[in-house]
CSV table of C-alpha atoms in Angstrom, one decimal:
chain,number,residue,atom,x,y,z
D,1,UNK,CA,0.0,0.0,0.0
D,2,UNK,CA,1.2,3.4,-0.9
D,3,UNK,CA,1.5,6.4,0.7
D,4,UNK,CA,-2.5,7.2,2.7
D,5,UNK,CA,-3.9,4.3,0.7
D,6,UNK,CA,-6.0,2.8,3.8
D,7,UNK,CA,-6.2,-0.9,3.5
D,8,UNK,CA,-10.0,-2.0,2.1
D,9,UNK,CA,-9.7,-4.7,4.5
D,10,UNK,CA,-8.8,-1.4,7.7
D,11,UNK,CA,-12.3,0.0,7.9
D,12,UNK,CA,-13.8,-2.0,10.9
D,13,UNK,CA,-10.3,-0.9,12.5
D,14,UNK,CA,-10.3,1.6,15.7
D,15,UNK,CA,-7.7,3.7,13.8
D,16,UNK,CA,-4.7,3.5,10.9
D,17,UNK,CA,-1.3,2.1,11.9
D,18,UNK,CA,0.8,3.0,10.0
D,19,UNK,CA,5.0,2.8,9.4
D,20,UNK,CA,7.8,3.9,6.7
D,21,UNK,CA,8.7,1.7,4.6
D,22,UNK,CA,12.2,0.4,6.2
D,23,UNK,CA,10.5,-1.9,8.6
D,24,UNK,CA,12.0,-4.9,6.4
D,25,UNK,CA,8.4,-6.2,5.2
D,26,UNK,CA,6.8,-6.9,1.7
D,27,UNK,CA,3.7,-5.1,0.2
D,28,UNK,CA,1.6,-8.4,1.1
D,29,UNK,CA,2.4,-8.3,4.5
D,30,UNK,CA,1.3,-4.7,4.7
D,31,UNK,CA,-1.8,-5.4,3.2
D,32,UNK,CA,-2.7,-8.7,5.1
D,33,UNK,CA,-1.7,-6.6,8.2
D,34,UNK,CA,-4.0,-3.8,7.6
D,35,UNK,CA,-0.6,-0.9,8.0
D,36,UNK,CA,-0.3,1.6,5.5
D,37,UNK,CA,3.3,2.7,4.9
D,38,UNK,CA,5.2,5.9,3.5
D,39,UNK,CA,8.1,5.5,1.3
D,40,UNK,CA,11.5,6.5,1.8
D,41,UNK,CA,13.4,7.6,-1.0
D,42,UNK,CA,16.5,5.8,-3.0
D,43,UNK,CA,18.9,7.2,-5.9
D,44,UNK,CA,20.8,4.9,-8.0
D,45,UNK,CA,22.3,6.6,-10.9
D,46,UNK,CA,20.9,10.3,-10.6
D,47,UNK,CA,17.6,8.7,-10.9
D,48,UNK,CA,14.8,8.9,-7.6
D,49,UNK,CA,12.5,5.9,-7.3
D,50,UNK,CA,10.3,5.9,-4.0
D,51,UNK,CA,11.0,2.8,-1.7
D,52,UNK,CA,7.9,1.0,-2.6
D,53,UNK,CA,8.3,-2.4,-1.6
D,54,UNK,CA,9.5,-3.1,-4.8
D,55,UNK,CA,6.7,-1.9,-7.2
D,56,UNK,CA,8.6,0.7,-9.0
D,57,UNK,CA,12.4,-0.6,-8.7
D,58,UNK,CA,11.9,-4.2,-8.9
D,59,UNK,CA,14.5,-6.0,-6.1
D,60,UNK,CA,16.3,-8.2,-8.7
D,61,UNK,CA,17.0,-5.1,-10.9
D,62,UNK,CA,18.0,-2.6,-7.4
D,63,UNK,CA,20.5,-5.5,-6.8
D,64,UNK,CA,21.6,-6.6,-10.1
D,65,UNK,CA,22.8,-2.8,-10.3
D,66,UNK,CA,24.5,-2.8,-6.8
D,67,UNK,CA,25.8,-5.6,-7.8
D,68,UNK,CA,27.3,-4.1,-11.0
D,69,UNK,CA,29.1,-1.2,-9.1
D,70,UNK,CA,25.7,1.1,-9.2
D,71,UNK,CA,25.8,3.1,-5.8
D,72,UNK,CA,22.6,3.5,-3.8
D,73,UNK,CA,21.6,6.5,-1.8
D,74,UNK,CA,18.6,7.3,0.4
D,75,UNK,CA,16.6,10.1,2.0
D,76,UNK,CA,13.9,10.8,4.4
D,77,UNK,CA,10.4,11.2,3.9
D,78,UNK,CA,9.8,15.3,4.5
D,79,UNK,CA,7.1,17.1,6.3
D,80,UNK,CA,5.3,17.8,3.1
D,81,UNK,CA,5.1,14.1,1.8
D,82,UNK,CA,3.8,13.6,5.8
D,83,UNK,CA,1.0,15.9,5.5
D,84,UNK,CA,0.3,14.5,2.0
D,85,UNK,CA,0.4,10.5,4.2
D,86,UNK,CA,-1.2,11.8,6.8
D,87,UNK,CA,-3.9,14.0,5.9
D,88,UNK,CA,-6.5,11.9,3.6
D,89,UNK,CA,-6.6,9.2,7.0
D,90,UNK,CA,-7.8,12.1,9.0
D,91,UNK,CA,-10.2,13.2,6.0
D,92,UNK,CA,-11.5,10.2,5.8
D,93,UNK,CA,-12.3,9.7,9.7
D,94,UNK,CA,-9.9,7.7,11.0
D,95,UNK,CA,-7.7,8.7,13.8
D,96,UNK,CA,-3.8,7.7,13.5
D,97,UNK,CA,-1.0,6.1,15.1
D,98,UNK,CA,2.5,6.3,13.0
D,99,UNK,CA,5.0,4.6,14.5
D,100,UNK,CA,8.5,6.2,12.7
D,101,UNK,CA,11.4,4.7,11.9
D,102,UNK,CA,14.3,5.6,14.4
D,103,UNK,CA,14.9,9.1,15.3
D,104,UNK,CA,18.7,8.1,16.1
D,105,UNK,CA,19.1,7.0,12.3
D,106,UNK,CA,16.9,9.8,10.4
D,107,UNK,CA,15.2,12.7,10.8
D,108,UNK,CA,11.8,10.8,9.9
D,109,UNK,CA,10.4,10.9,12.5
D,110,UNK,CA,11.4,14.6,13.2
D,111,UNK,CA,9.0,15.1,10.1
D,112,UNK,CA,6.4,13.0,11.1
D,113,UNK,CA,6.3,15.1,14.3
D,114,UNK,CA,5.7,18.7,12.7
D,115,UNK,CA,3.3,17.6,9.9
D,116,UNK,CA,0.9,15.5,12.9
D,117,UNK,CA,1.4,18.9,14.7
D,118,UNK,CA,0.2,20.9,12.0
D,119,UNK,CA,-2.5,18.3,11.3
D,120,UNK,CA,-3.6,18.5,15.0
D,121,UNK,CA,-5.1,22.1,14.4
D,122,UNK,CA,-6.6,21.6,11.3
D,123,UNK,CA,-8.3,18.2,12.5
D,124,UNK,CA,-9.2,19.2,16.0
D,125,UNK,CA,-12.0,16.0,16.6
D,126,UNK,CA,-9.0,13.5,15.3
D,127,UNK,CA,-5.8,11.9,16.9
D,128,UNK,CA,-3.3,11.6,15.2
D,129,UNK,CA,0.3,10.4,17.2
D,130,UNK,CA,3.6,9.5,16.1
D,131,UNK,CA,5.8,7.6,18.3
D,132,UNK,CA,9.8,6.8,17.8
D,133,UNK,CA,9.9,3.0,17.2
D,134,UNK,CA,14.3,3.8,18.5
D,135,UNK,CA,14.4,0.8,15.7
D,136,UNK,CA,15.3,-0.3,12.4
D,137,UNK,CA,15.6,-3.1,9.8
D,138,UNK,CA,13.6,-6.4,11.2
D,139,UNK,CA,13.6,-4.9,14.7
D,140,UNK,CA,11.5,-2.4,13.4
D,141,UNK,CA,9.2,-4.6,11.7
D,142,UNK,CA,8.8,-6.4,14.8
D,143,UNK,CA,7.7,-4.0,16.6
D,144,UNK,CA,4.9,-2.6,14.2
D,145,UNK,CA,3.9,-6.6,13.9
D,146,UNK,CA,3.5,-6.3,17.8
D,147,UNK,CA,1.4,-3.2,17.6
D,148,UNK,CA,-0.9,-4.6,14.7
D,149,UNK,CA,-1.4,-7.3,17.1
D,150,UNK,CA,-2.3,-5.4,19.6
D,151,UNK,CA,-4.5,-3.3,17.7
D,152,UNK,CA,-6.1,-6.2,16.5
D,153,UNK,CA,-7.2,-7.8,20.0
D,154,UNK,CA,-8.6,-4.0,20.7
């Protein structure tokens, strides 16, 4: 799922979890889990392709090129592409809990922080929190599998 897509399947849900897209997971776990996810960015070549899963930069070819002597770069998600995430969850009704990745490895969740605060005024009867997972990699997708769980038994 890109970007504020809510899962179909999230409606029944007491509110959107959601993640970046470094917490080591595939687009079909996202989906099955009901978590909607923000893309990072990565360069290879002069040429941006947002860190979707896969979808737009297919794995084989990102690692044939690394592979080939291609080097990979990467960069935050900023406040505006927050607000852009953010903003059609509250629209829509639903309240939201991000949980960023860590704040000791990015400024994510710096971002995520300023575009919830802004978000806060103009959506006064919603909630919208972002916490600092302090995690990355699989650790990081272990801990938003733990919240999803949690979420899911209420």
């Amino acid at each position: 799922m890109l970007r504020s897509d809510i899962p179909q399947n999230a409606t029944a849900l007491p509110f959107v979890l959601s993640c970046c897209s470094t917490a080591d997971r595939n687009a079909a776990w996202f989906e099955e889990r009901r978590i909607a996810y923000v893309p990072f960015h990565v360069c290879l070549d002069g040429q941006n392709y947002p860190d979707d899963l896969g979808q737009s930069l297919p794995f084989p070819d990102f690692y044939r090129r690394l592979a080939e002597g291609t080097v990979a770069t990467t960069s935050q998600v900023n406040v505006g592409e927050f607000l852009a995430f953010f903003e059609p969850m509250l629209q829509n009704g639903s309240d939201v809990l991000h949980i960023s990745f860590s704040s000791g490895l990015s400024g994510a969740w710096q971002s995520a922080c300023i575009a919830a605060g802004q978000l806060r005024n103009r959506y006064p009867n919603r909630r919208i929190e972002v916490l600092d997972s302090l995690c990355a990699s699989s650790g990081y997708g272990l801990l938003v599998e733990q919240a999803a769980d949690l979420r899911d038994r209420g």
